[in-house]
Amino acid sequence: QVQLQESGPGLVKPSETLSLTCTVSGGSISPYYWNWIRQSPGKGLEWIGYVHYSGSTIYNPSLESRVTISLDTSKNQFSLRLSSVTAADTAVYYCARDYDPSGKYYYYMDVWGKGTTVTVSS
Amino acid sequence: DIQMTQSPSSLSASVGDRVTITCRASQSIRNYLNWYQQIAGKAPKVLIYAASSLKSGVPSRFSGSGSGTDFTLTISSLQPEDFATYYCQQGYSGPRTFGQGTKVEI
């Protein structure tokens, strides 16, 4: 059974770079898409972006200038970097796998990590 | 980008009630629409994919319908464990986008 686990600093200073890693256990990175999603306190879900096992990426346009998502297939991990953070980036960050059960591009996020809380504060 | 709008943003209901949540896309997304349930403090889990396909293991009281721009999630008989926040999400094109959520409360 595939499991995801987010890891990284829980506190980041304003203007610095937030870095998180999601470790995939019980399964392979290929042939899936791997997402990052966040949820600010008391707010809804915000999709940050995804990386395909091939290495291609798509990002939320509202964050694109500050976001990098990358893969490390040798470690079965993928990572999120968000630069120039502010208090508005304080959130629970989730990683999740995209799954297409039919082969017809009906992707949904079927496996999620438990989430990690990141606070931006000096 | 495709915007997703849910209504209502919250609702009060009782055990046994039939509950309907709607989701509207800013342009046609055919049936590339998923529904998630999020219990407070937990990660979301998928209930419905491709607008009307029930994820394996999800109770049959949950159902989804719609295509194009208008979609519905229905809970036929609300159970205590169903009090949660529900999100729609489009996977048709470009960046994934979620609705703002509907909180189902007692």
mmCIF file of C-alpha atoms in Angstrom:
data_model
loop_
_atom_site.group_PDB
_atom_site.id
_atom_site.type_symbol
_atom_site.label_atom_id
_atom_site.label_comp_id
_atom_site.label_asym_id
_atom_site.label_seq_id
_atom_site.Cartn_x
_atom_site.Cartn_y
_atom_site.Cartn_z
ATOM 1 C CA GLN A 1 0.000 0.000 0.000
ATOM 2 C CA VAL A 2 1.463 3.309 -1.090
ATOM 3 C CA GLN A 3 2.051 5.861 1.655
ATOM 4 C CA LEU A 4 3.285 9.433 1.484
ATOM 5 C CA GLN A 5 5.118 11.345 4.188
ATOM 6 C CA GLU A 6 5.908 15.048 4.126
ATOM 7 C CA SER A 7 8.999 16.337 5.901
ATOM 8 C CA GLY A 8 10.781 19.645 6.358
ATOM 9 C CA PRO A 9 11.141 22.630 8.666
ATOM 10 C CA GLY A 10 8.040 23.713 10.522
ATOM 11 C CA LEU A 11 9.211 27.309 10.798
ATOM 12 C CA VAL A 12 10.565 29.493 7.996
ATOM 13 C CA LYS A 13 11.568 33.151 8.188
ATOM 14 C CA PRO A 14 9.969 35.736 5.916
ATOM 15 C CA SER A 15 11.783 36.218 2.575
ATOM 16 C CA GLU A 16 13.476 32.816 2.891
ATOM 17 C CA THR A 17 12.796 29.625 0.926
ATOM 18 C CA LEU A 18 10.425 26.930 2.136
ATOM 19 C CA SER A 19 11.658 23.426 1.301
ATOM 20 C CA LEU A 20 9.636 20.260 1.794
ATOM 21 C CA THR A 21 10.111 16.654 0.744
ATOM 22 C CA CYS A 22 7.534 13.936 0.199
ATOM 23 C CA THR A 23 8.766 10.364 0.572
ATOM 24 C CA VAL A 24 6.890 7.660 -1.320
ATOM 25 C CA SER A 25 6.865 4.251 0.357
ATOM 26 C CA GLY A 26 5.263 0.998 -0.743
ATOM 27 C CA GLY A 27 5.289 1.938 -4.408
ATOM 28 C CA SER A 28 7.145 3.576 -7.249
ATOM 29 C CA ILE A 29 7.369 7.145 -8.458
ATOM 30 C CA SER A 30 6.541 5.985 -11.981
ATOM 31 C CA PRO A 31 4.253 6.308 -13.862
ATOM 32 C CA TYR A 32 2.390 8.892 -11.834
ATOM 33 C CA TYR A 33 1.907 12.630 -11.346
ATOM 34 C CA TRP A 34 2.823 13.931 -7.884
ATOM 35 C CA ASN A 35 1.095 16.956 -6.406
ATOM 36 C CA TRP A 36 1.629 19.547 -3.705
ATOM 37 C CA ILE A 37 -1.463 21.153 -2.156
ATOM 38 C CA ARG A 38 -1.711 23.556 0.757
ATOM 39 C CA GLN A 39 -4.379 24.744 3.143
ATOM 40 C CA SER A 40 -4.056 28.012 5.019
ATOM 41 C CA PRO A 41 -5.573 28.121 8.517
ATOM 42 C CA GLY A 42 -9.340 27.969 8.275
ATOM 43 C CA LYS A 43 -9.248 28.115 4.474
ATOM 44 C CA GLY A 44 -9.823 25.806 1.546
ATOM 45 C CA LEU A 45 -7.464 23.675 -0.523
ATOM 46 C CA GLU A 46 -5.027 25.380 -2.879
ATOM 47 C CA TRP A 47 -3.269 23.308 -5.529
ATOM 48 C CA ILE A 48 0.395 24.330 -5.824
ATOM 49 C CA GLY A 49 1.594 22.178 -8.697
ATOM 50 C CA TYR A 50 2.644 18.735 -9.825
ATOM 51 C CA VAL A 51 5.589 16.876 -11.279
ATOM 52 C CA HIS A 52 5.265 13.961 -13.658
ATOM 53 C CA TYR A 53 7.585 10.970 -13.244
ATOM 54 C CA SER A 54 9.199 12.129 -16.499
ATOM 55 C CA GLY A 55 10.163 15.361 -14.731
ATOM 56 C CA SER A 56 7.695 17.699 -16.429
ATOM 57 C CA THR A 57 5.878 20.169 -14.204
ATOM 58 C CA ILE A 58 2.818 22.404 -14.104
ATOM 59 C CA TYR A 59 2.317 25.065 -11.453
ATOM 60 C CA ASN A 60 -0.496 27.214 -10.117
ATOM 61 C CA PRO A 61 -0.112 30.494 -12.035
ATOM 62 C CA SER A 62 -0.538 32.474 -8.823
ATOM 63 C CA LEU A 63 2.588 30.822 -7.374
ATOM 64 C CA GLU A 64 4.534 29.953 -10.508
ATOM 65 C CA SER A 65 7.193 32.639 -10.149
ATOM 66 C CA ARG A 66 8.184 31.280 -6.712
ATOM 67 C CA VAL A 67 7.645 27.504 -6.995
ATOM 68 C CA THR A 68 9.866 24.618 -8.021
ATOM 69 C CA ILE A 69 8.783 20.976 -7.754
ATOM 70 C CA SER A 70 11.343 18.288 -8.514
ATOM 71 C CA LEU A 71 11.844 14.522 -8.357
ATOM 72 C CA ASP A 72 14.555 12.319 -6.914
ATOM 73 C CA THR A 73 13.675 8.897 -8.294
ATOM 74 C CA SER A 74 16.696 7.272 -6.656
ATOM 75 C CA LYS A 75 15.246 8.138 -3.256
ATOM 76 C CA ASN A 76 11.582 7.768 -4.269
ATOM 77 C CA GLN A 77 10.988 11.359 -3.252
ATOM 78 C CA PHE A 78 9.699 14.586 -4.695
ATOM 79 C CA SER A 79 10.225 18.055 -3.335
ATOM 80 C CA LEU A 80 8.715 21.521 -3.117
ATOM 81 C CA ARG A 81 10.635 24.781 -2.962
ATOM 82 C CA LEU A 82 8.759 28.044 -2.450
ATOM 83 C CA SER A 83 10.885 31.167 -2.430
ATOM 84 C CA SER A 84 10.419 34.617 -0.879
ATOM 85 C CA VAL A 85 7.822 33.404 1.601
ATOM 86 C CA THR A 86 5.542 35.678 3.598
ATOM 87 C CA ALA A 87 3.028 35.084 6.372
ATOM 88 C CA ALA A 88 0.481 34.312 3.653
ATOM 89 C CA ASP A 89 2.394 31.097 2.936
ATOM 90 C CA THR A 90 1.679 29.762 6.422
ATOM 91 C CA ALA A 91 -0.300 26.587 5.829
ATOM 92 C CA VAL A 92 -0.570 22.833 6.108
ATOM 93 C CA TYR A 93 1.235 21.414 3.086
ATOM 94 C CA TYR A 94 0.097 18.087 1.622
ATOM 95 C CA CYS A 95 1.628 15.863 -1.001
ATOM 96 C CA ALA A 96 -0.647 13.605 -3.046
ATOM 97 C CA ARG A 97 -0.515 11.140 -5.931
ATOM 98 C CA ASP A 98 -2.563 11.541 -9.099
ATOM 99 C CA TYR A 99 -4.202 8.327 -10.237
ATOM 100 C CA ASP A 100 -6.078 7.477 -13.431
ATOM 101 C CA PRO A 101 -8.021 4.238 -12.985
ATOM 102 C CA SER A 102 -9.337 4.050 -16.521
ATOM 103 C CA GLY A 103 -6.458 5.183 -18.689
ATOM 104 C CA LYS A 104 -8.767 7.944 -19.994
ATOM 105 C CA TYR A 105 -7.110 10.822 -18.102
ATOM 106 C CA TYR A 106 -9.702 10.853 -15.316
ATOM 107 C CA TYR A 107 -7.038 11.710 -12.766
ATOM 108 C CA TYR A 108 -7.845 12.133 -9.109
ATOM 109 C CA MET A 109 -5.678 12.433 -6.007
ATOM 110 C CA ASP A 110 -5.979 8.998 -4.468
ATOM 111 C CA VAL A 111 -3.187 8.892 -1.888
ATOM 112 C CA TRP A 112 -2.369 11.796 0.399
ATOM 113 C CA GLY A 113 0.225 12.437 3.045
ATOM 114 C CA LYS A 114 -0.959 13.470 6.497
ATOM 115 C CA GLY A 115 0.230 17.018 5.930
ATOM 116 C CA THR A 116 2.906 19.130 7.556
ATOM 117 C CA THR A 117 2.388 22.542 9.108
ATOM 118 C CA VAL A 118 4.684 25.325 7.990
ATOM 119 C CA THR A 119 4.644 28.664 9.771
ATOM 120 C CA VAL A 120 6.293 31.728 8.286
ATOM 121 C CA SER A 121 7.462 33.987 11.074
ATOM 122 C CA SER A 122 10.568 35.791 12.227
ATOM 123 C CA ASP B 1 -7.612 29.101 -15.682
ATOM 124 C CA ILE B 2 -10.802 27.269 -14.853
ATOM 125 C CA GLN B 3 -12.569 28.562 -11.743
ATOM 126 C CA MET B 4 -14.727 26.286 -9.601
ATOM 127 C CA THR B 5 -17.570 27.720 -7.519
ATOM 128 C CA GLN B 6 -19.387 25.666 -4.889
ATOM 129 C CA SER B 7 -22.668 26.383 -3.181
ATOM 130 C CA PRO B 8 -23.604 26.668 -0.473
ATOM 131 C CA SER B 9 -20.420 27.482 1.447
ATOM 132 C CA SER B 10 -21.951 25.848 4.500
ATOM 133 C CA LEU B 11 -25.148 24.081 5.466
ATOM 134 C CA SER B 12 -26.781 22.694 8.572
ATOM 135 C CA ALA B 13 -28.380 19.274 8.403
ATOM 136 C CA SER B 14 -29.490 16.390 10.575
ATOM 137 C CA VAL B 15 -28.719 12.690 10.533
ATOM 138 C CA GLY B 16 -30.889 11.062 7.875
ATOM 139 C CA ASP B 17 -31.245 14.208 5.755
ATOM 140 C CA ARG B 18 -30.669 14.240 2.019
ATOM 141 C CA VAL B 19 -27.920 16.752 1.245
ATOM 142 C CA THR B 20 -27.038 18.286 -2.118
ATOM 143 C CA ILE B 21 -23.938 20.343 -2.898
ATOM 144 C CA THR B 22 -23.391 22.011 -6.241
ATOM 145 C CA CYS B 23 -20.244 22.926 -8.103
ATOM 146 C CA ARG B 24 -20.047 25.120 -11.178
ATOM 147 C CA ALA B 25 -17.080 25.433 -13.541
ATOM 148 C CA SER B 26 -16.239 28.667 -15.348
ATOM 149 C CA GLN B 27 -16.093 26.725 -18.627
ATOM 150 C CA SER B 28 -16.971 23.239 -19.759
ATOM 151 C CA ILE B 29 -14.898 20.544 -18.108
ATOM 152 C CA ARG B 30 -16.889 17.684 -19.631
ATOM 153 C CA ASN B 31 -16.976 15.176 -16.756
ATOM 154 C CA TYR B 32 -13.455 15.711 -15.414
ATOM 155 C CA LEU B 33 -14.739 16.510 -11.942
ATOM 156 C CA ASN B 34 -13.801 14.946 -8.613
ATOM 157 C CA TRP B 35 -15.333 15.275 -5.146
ATOM 158 C CA TYR B 36 -13.331 15.045 -1.913
ATOM 159 C CA GLN B 37 -14.313 14.850 1.736
ATOM 160 C CA GLN B 38 -12.136 16.407 4.419
ATOM 161 C CA ILE B 39 -12.688 15.652 8.085
ATOM 162 C CA ALA B 40 -11.282 18.425 10.294
ATOM 163 C CA GLY B 41 -7.568 17.931 10.902
ATOM 164 C CA LYS B 42 -7.248 15.170 8.315
ATOM 165 C CA ALA B 43 -6.148 14.948 4.712
ATOM 166 C CA PRO B 44 -8.891 14.948 2.069
ATOM 167 C CA LYS B 45 -10.062 11.690 0.552
ATOM 168 C CA VAL B 46 -11.713 11.180 -2.809
ATOM 169 C CA LEU B 47 -15.363 10.145 -2.922
ATOM 170 C CA ILE B 48 -16.342 10.544 -6.574
ATOM 171 C CA TYR B 49 -14.237 10.796 -9.731
ATOM 172 C CA ALA B 50 -15.185 11.437 -13.353
ATOM 173 C CA ALA B 51 -18.267 13.274 -12.037
ATOM 174 C CA SER B 52 -20.266 10.151 -11.177
ATOM 175 C CA SER B 53 -17.936 7.209 -10.500
ATOM 176 C CA LEU B 54 -17.926 6.095 -6.887
ATOM 177 C CA LYS B 55 -14.462 5.386 -5.536
ATOM 178 C CA SER B 56 -14.140 1.802 -4.339
ATOM 179 C CA GLY B 57 -14.935 1.536 -0.633
ATOM 180 C CA VAL B 58 -16.995 4.728 -0.481
ATOM 181 C CA PRO B 59 -20.546 4.201 0.830
ATOM 182 C CA SER B 60 -23.270 4.134 -1.796
ATOM 183 C CA ARG B 61 -25.163 6.965 -0.095
ATOM 184 C CA PHE B 62 -22.721 9.259 -1.907
ATOM 185 C CA SER B 63 -23.441 9.992 -5.555
ATOM 186 C CA GLY B 64 -22.344 12.496 -8.146
ATOM 187 C CA SER B 65 -23.905 13.814 -11.317
ATOM 188 C CA GLY B 66 -23.465 16.454 -13.975
ATOM 189 C CA SER B 67 -21.353 17.321 -16.979
ATOM 190 C CA GLY B 68 -20.175 20.418 -18.763
ATOM 191 C CA THR B 69 -20.267 23.191 -16.177
ATOM 192 C CA ASP B 70 -22.759 22.068 -13.526
ATOM 193 C CA PHE B 71 -22.226 19.246 -11.064
ATOM 194 C CA THR B 72 -23.873 17.873 -7.940
ATOM 195 C CA LEU B 73 -22.762 15.785 -4.985
ATOM 196 C CA THR B 74 -25.628 14.119 -3.135
ATOM 197 C CA ILE B 75 -25.599 12.342 0.212
ATOM 198 C CA SER B 76 -28.842 10.371 0.306
ATOM 199 C CA SER B 77 -29.039 9.868 4.053
ATOM 200 C CA LEU B 78 -26.566 11.850 6.128
ATOM 201 C CA GLN B 79 -24.654 9.849 8.718
ATOM 202 C CA PRO B 80 -22.750 11.190 11.767
ATOM 203 C CA GLU B 81 -19.404 10.482 10.091
ATOM 204 C CA ASP B 82 -20.399 12.621 7.081
ATOM 205 C CA PHE B 83 -20.119 15.923 8.917
ATOM 206 C CA ALA B 84 -17.117 17.358 7.091
ATOM 207 C CA THR B 85 -16.083 19.790 4.387
ATOM 208 C CA TYR B 86 -16.544 18.779 0.758
ATOM 209 C CA TYR B 87 -14.523 20.050 -2.205
ATOM 210 C CA CYS B 88 -14.931 19.707 -5.930
ATOM 211 C CA GLN B 89 -11.838 19.691 -8.156
ATOM 212 C CA GLN B 90 -11.464 19.857 -11.907
ATOM 213 C CA GLY B 91 -8.911 17.823 -13.793
ATOM 214 C CA TYR B 92 -9.891 18.785 -17.329
ATOM 215 C CA SER B 93 -7.146 21.150 -18.358
ATOM 216 C CA GLY B 94 -4.291 23.244 -17.121
ATOM 217 C CA PRO B 95 -3.713 23.755 -13.432
ATOM 218 C CA ARG B 96 -5.871 21.701 -11.111
ATOM 219 C CA THR B 97 -8.405 23.869 -9.293
ATOM 220 C CA PHE B 98 -10.574 23.245 -6.251
ATOM 221 C CA GLY B 99 -13.861 24.769 -5.263
ATOM 222 C CA GLN B 100 -13.849 26.823 -2.087
ATOM 223 C CA GLY B 101 -15.494 24.030 -0.072
ATOM 224 C CA THR B 102 -18.864 23.305 1.524
ATOM 225 C CA LYS B 103 -18.947 22.662 5.260
ATOM 226 C CA VAL B 104 -21.700 20.293 6.369
ATOM 227 C CA GLU B 105 -22.600 20.924 10.000
ATOM 228 C CA ILE B 106 -25.153 19.672 12.436
#
